[in-house]
């Protein structure tokens, strides 16, 4: 009589879930969309917490009798350039808006932190993918249509952010204009696409986009970039990736992270370039002069520009150092 002996099939490495240590960061949540959402929200909370706490810290040591750029400040000059709390000559006339903005950011960070904790500890590990409100947020890294929808949502949010600045300039008090040394409302933003997009090709000056020297063009540029971002967002939500894009791009979590870091690096370099050469968006009365004589003088402009360049360089290195897997 022959007895069949059951064969024991050893487990392969691919069948065993890979274990990550805490130092792997969000890589632990690559296939746990719910927990990754929690980490995403908590990260946003940390950013907002820093903004609020740093604003209040700068306000606590701010001396109105000294120029802002001599006091090691980077957030208060930004608020002042938006026309908040300042008057003629860039003099600070009211510090209460700075306090209110700092507190609002702290409260917002608490809400975001609570959301991050909820999704990290209580919510589902994996977001459902179904036709419901919560199912809308579920995704799979290889779902190309869903990934471009997420891109579209982010583009719309960026466009609304650009238009928020337009609203501040046109309707909500105006911006600080260093050419008249006062806060003014922009009543006639430049909407001519020929002039706005000519900055991209250096037709308005050798500094390219940083050559902008009037608020009308600056605000008009935000009108256009907001329109382009929102239109692009709607396009990405309503359409599927073209065949060439599906073939050419990597559709993995690591690839999306690399693309995002590359975009951040680009924006950081551009921001540093603007801070270095442009005195309209970064007025000298708040950030210090472009050319500073003496090696012992370090203005807010110098700190801001250098930090942008250094951090962007790190992001760029990480971008090209990422190993994609198809």
XYZ file of C-alpha atoms in Angstrom:
326
model
C 0.000 0.000 0.000
C 1.322 3.379 -0.937
C 0.805 6.266 1.489
C 0.913 9.798 0.146
C 3.146 11.966 2.281
C 2.075 15.621 2.274
C 4.788 17.921 1.050
C 5.729 20.880 3.260
C 6.354 23.912 1.124
C 8.803 26.275 2.818
C 7.829 29.940 2.952
C 9.777 32.192 0.652
C 11.002 35.614 1.552
C 8.412 37.201 -0.721
C 5.602 35.581 1.261
C 6.820 37.033 4.536
C 5.810 40.654 5.120
C 8.861 42.846 5.323
C 9.449 44.287 8.771
C 10.636 47.867 9.180
C 12.168 49.530 12.204
C 10.960 52.929 13.428
C 13.912 54.590 11.689
C 12.372 53.722 8.311
C 9.850 56.494 8.895
C 6.840 56.535 6.614
C 8.243 53.636 4.587
C 6.581 51.453 7.227
C 3.213 52.625 5.919
C 3.775 52.082 2.202
C 0.894 49.602 2.052
C -1.059 51.020 5.005
C -2.899 53.944 3.445
C -4.826 54.772 6.631
C -1.738 55.122 8.778
C 0.092 56.975 6.014
C -2.787 59.462 5.967
C -2.332 59.895 9.718
C 1.380 60.560 9.259
C 0.594 63.019 6.451
C -1.861 64.986 8.596
C 0.460 64.922 11.618
C 3.300 66.210 9.444
C 1.097 69.107 8.334
C 0.353 69.751 12.007
C 4.068 69.944 12.807
C 4.617 72.459 10.008
C 1.747 74.644 11.213
C 2.953 74.274 14.817
C 6.409 75.528 13.821
C 4.900 78.492 11.950
C 2.730 79.518 14.894
C 5.324 78.963 17.600
C 8.071 80.690 15.605
C 5.810 83.682 14.900
C 5.114 84.123 18.613
C 8.804 83.614 19.435
C 9.864 86.296 16.948
C 7.153 88.613 18.261
C 8.357 88.130 21.846
C 11.819 89.438 20.951
C 10.802 92.003 18.333
C 12.076 95.550 18.918
C 10.123 98.133 16.842
C 12.995 100.612 17.160
C 15.318 98.381 15.119
C 14.991 97.218 11.496
C 13.476 93.757 11.175
C 16.384 92.479 9.109
C 18.823 93.159 11.960
C 16.883 91.064 14.471
C 17.200 87.598 12.940
C 13.530 87.487 11.934
C 12.185 85.550 8.947
C 8.420 85.213 9.563
C 7.511 88.715 10.725
C 9.119 90.245 7.599
C 6.968 87.943 5.492
C 3.791 89.031 7.272
C 4.859 92.672 6.974
C 5.442 92.321 3.227
C 1.823 91.135 2.977
C 0.798 94.515 4.374
C -0.079 93.166 7.812
C 0.560 95.440 10.798
C 2.661 98.004 8.927
C 2.158 101.529 7.599
C 4.143 104.281 5.891
C 7.841 103.585 5.497
C 7.336 99.985 6.590
C 6.965 101.019 10.228
C 5.172 98.468 12.396
C 2.022 100.157 13.702
C 0.176 97.165 15.160
C 1.653 93.890 16.419
C -1.680 92.327 17.440
C -2.260 90.738 13.975
C 1.065 88.903 14.370
C -0.067 87.548 17.739
C -3.449 86.505 16.337
C -1.869 84.754 13.349
C 0.530 82.861 15.623
C -2.281 81.697 17.919
C -4.495 80.660 14.981
C -1.647 78.513 13.691
C -1.167 76.902 17.101
C -4.866 76.051 17.382
C -4.883 74.726 13.815
C -1.859 72.544 14.561
C -3.716 71.007 17.515
C -6.640 70.093 15.247
C -4.298 68.592 12.658
C -2.388 66.752 15.381
C -5.624 65.245 16.688
C -6.510 64.123 13.168
C -3.080 62.592 12.733
C -3.372 60.681 16.013
C -6.854 59.453 15.123
C -5.824 58.040 11.752
C -2.579 56.623 13.159
C -4.045 54.902 16.233
C -7.813 54.481 15.828
C -8.739 54.681 12.148
C -8.467 51.748 9.723
C -4.967 50.654 8.733
C -5.997 50.580 5.077
C -8.506 53.051 3.634
C -11.392 51.325 1.823
C -11.647 51.665 -1.943
C -15.366 51.924 -2.579
C -17.999 54.339 -3.814
C -18.491 56.263 -0.583
C -17.129 59.429 1.005
C -14.422 57.570 2.940
C -13.801 55.297 -0.036
C -12.896 58.328 -2.139
C -9.669 58.634 -0.137
C -8.632 55.012 -0.616
C -5.987 54.312 -3.233
C -3.531 51.852 -4.676
C -0.080 53.003 -5.777
C -0.471 51.286 -9.149
C -3.870 52.884 -9.848
C -2.709 55.482 -12.355
C -6.079 57.200 -12.598
C -6.302 57.617 -8.833
C -2.759 58.958 -8.626
C -3.442 61.642 -11.225
C -6.653 62.527 -9.374
C -4.561 63.135 -6.256
C -2.205 65.305 -8.330
C -5.219 67.250 -9.581
C -6.496 67.904 -6.057
C -3.091 69.224 -4.999
C -2.904 71.487 -8.059
C -6.314 72.970 -7.276
C -5.229 73.670 -3.696
C -2.057 75.370 -4.965
C -4.127 77.470 -7.361
C -6.477 78.542 -4.582
C -3.437 79.512 -2.499
C -2.189 81.740 -5.326
C -5.625 83.337 -5.617
C -5.699 83.894 -1.865
C -2.725 86.246 -2.311
C -4.632 87.936 -5.145
C -7.588 88.416 -2.809
C -5.319 89.948 -0.166
C -3.902 92.373 -2.740
C -7.247 93.350 -4.303
C -9.821 93.150 -1.516
C -8.328 92.517 1.924
C -6.100 95.484 2.676
C -3.499 95.301 -0.079
C 0.231 94.560 0.025
C 3.283 96.567 1.033
C 4.706 98.344 -2.002
C 8.379 99.322 -1.553
C 8.179 101.659 -4.548
C 5.795 103.962 -2.634
C 6.945 102.783 0.815
C 3.419 102.069 1.997
C 0.627 99.510 1.934
C -1.719 99.873 -1.019
C -4.553 97.991 -2.684
C -3.802 96.749 -6.203
C -6.708 97.878 -8.376
C -5.454 96.977 -11.855
C -3.434 93.725 -11.902
C -1.676 92.875 -15.156
C -3.693 90.225 -17.005
C -1.910 90.462 -20.364
C -0.501 86.925 -20.847
C 2.182 88.219 -23.197
C 3.704 90.386 -20.484
C 3.218 87.896 -17.648
C 4.747 84.902 -19.425
C 7.545 86.996 -20.944
C 9.171 86.900 -17.501
C 9.762 83.181 -18.030
C 12.027 83.941 -20.989
C 13.936 86.888 -19.542
C 12.233 89.446 -21.786
C 11.593 91.784 -18.838
C 15.144 91.666 -17.516
C 18.166 89.443 -17.047
C 16.876 88.196 -13.679
C 13.979 86.352 -15.298
C 10.948 86.056 -13.037
C 12.848 87.850 -10.273
C 12.960 90.953 -12.490
C 9.369 91.853 -11.544
C 9.387 95.355 -10.046
C 5.718 96.326 -9.665
C 2.795 94.877 -7.731
C 0.513 94.885 -10.776
C 2.706 92.327 -12.550
C 3.313 90.348 -9.363
C -0.396 90.034 -8.589
C -1.233 89.398 -12.245
C 1.276 86.558 -12.253
C -0.536 84.993 -9.295
C -3.851 85.366 -11.122
C -2.436 83.430 -14.055
C -0.591 80.763 -12.081
C -3.706 80.182 -9.988
C -5.759 79.770 -13.165
C -3.210 77.392 -14.709
C -2.978 75.264 -11.539
C -6.753 74.990 -11.124
C -7.291 74.225 -14.816
C -4.518 71.619 -14.670
C -6.046 70.142 -11.532
C -9.450 69.761 -13.183
C -7.758 68.202 -16.215
C -5.903 65.606 -14.129
C -9.051 64.722 -12.167
C -11.214 64.360 -15.279
C -8.756 62.435 -17.482
C -6.574 59.345 -17.406
C -2.799 59.396 -18.074
C -1.811 59.227 -21.734
C -0.205 56.026 -22.994
C 3.232 57.643 -23.281
C 3.034 58.765 -19.646
C 2.025 55.297 -18.502
C 5.006 53.841 -20.329
C 7.595 56.479 -19.418
C 6.898 57.201 -15.745
C 7.350 55.011 -12.701
C 4.079 54.395 -10.858
C 5.294 53.481 -7.372
C 5.277 55.124 -3.958
C 9.034 55.747 -4.124
C 8.657 57.417 -7.514
C 5.873 59.719 -6.313
C 7.982 60.696 -3.319
C 10.926 61.466 -5.587
C 8.806 63.537 -7.980
C 7.425 65.516 -5.021
C 10.857 66.153 -3.517
C 12.114 67.301 -6.905
C 9.242 69.796 -7.142
C 9.992 71.055 -3.628
C 13.667 71.458 -4.535
C 12.736 73.498 -7.614
C 10.429 75.765 -5.617
C 13.063 76.143 -2.905
C 15.755 77.183 -5.385
C 13.332 79.634 -7.002
C 12.377 81.059 -3.598
C 16.027 81.465 -2.651
C 16.731 83.144 -5.987
C 13.862 85.592 -5.434
C 15.004 86.337 -1.883
C 18.517 87.028 -3.164
C 17.717 89.390 -6.038
C 14.159 90.716 -5.761
C 13.272 93.694 -3.565
C 9.570 93.866 -4.462
C 8.430 90.556 -2.965
C 11.220 90.824 -0.366
C 11.377 94.558 0.493
C 14.694 95.878 1.768
C 13.016 97.587 4.716
C 12.066 94.142 6.073
C 14.711 91.785 4.676
C 17.722 94.064 4.342
C 19.558 95.361 1.277
C 20.687 93.010 -1.466
C 24.323 94.111 -1.279
C 25.679 94.174 2.265
C 29.160 95.533 2.907
C 31.116 93.753 5.610
C 31.406 90.050 6.394
C 29.984 90.509 9.898
C 26.563 91.608 8.641
C 24.046 88.780 8.170
C 20.576 90.037 7.248
C 17.256 88.216 7.199
C 17.602 88.093 3.411
C 20.891 86.206 3.703
C 19.524 83.683 6.201
C 16.370 83.119 4.184
C 18.112 82.697 0.835
C 20.864 80.434 2.166
C 18.441 78.189 4.041
C 16.388 77.805 0.859
C 19.454 76.886 -1.184
C 20.828 74.407 1.364
C 17.541 72.609 2.005
C 16.748 72.511 -1.713
C 20.159 71.002 -2.388
C 19.470 68.245 0.131
C 16.074 67.564 -1.443
C 17.629 67.429 -4.905
C 20.236 64.901 -3.764
C 17.513 62.716 -2.265
C 15.460 63.067 -5.455
C 18.193 61.679 -7.693
C 19.298 59.176 -5.059
C 15.934 57.422 -4.975
C 15.887 53.929 -6.457
C 12.718 53.365 -8.451
C 11.076 49.986 -8.707
C 8.571 49.292 -11.450
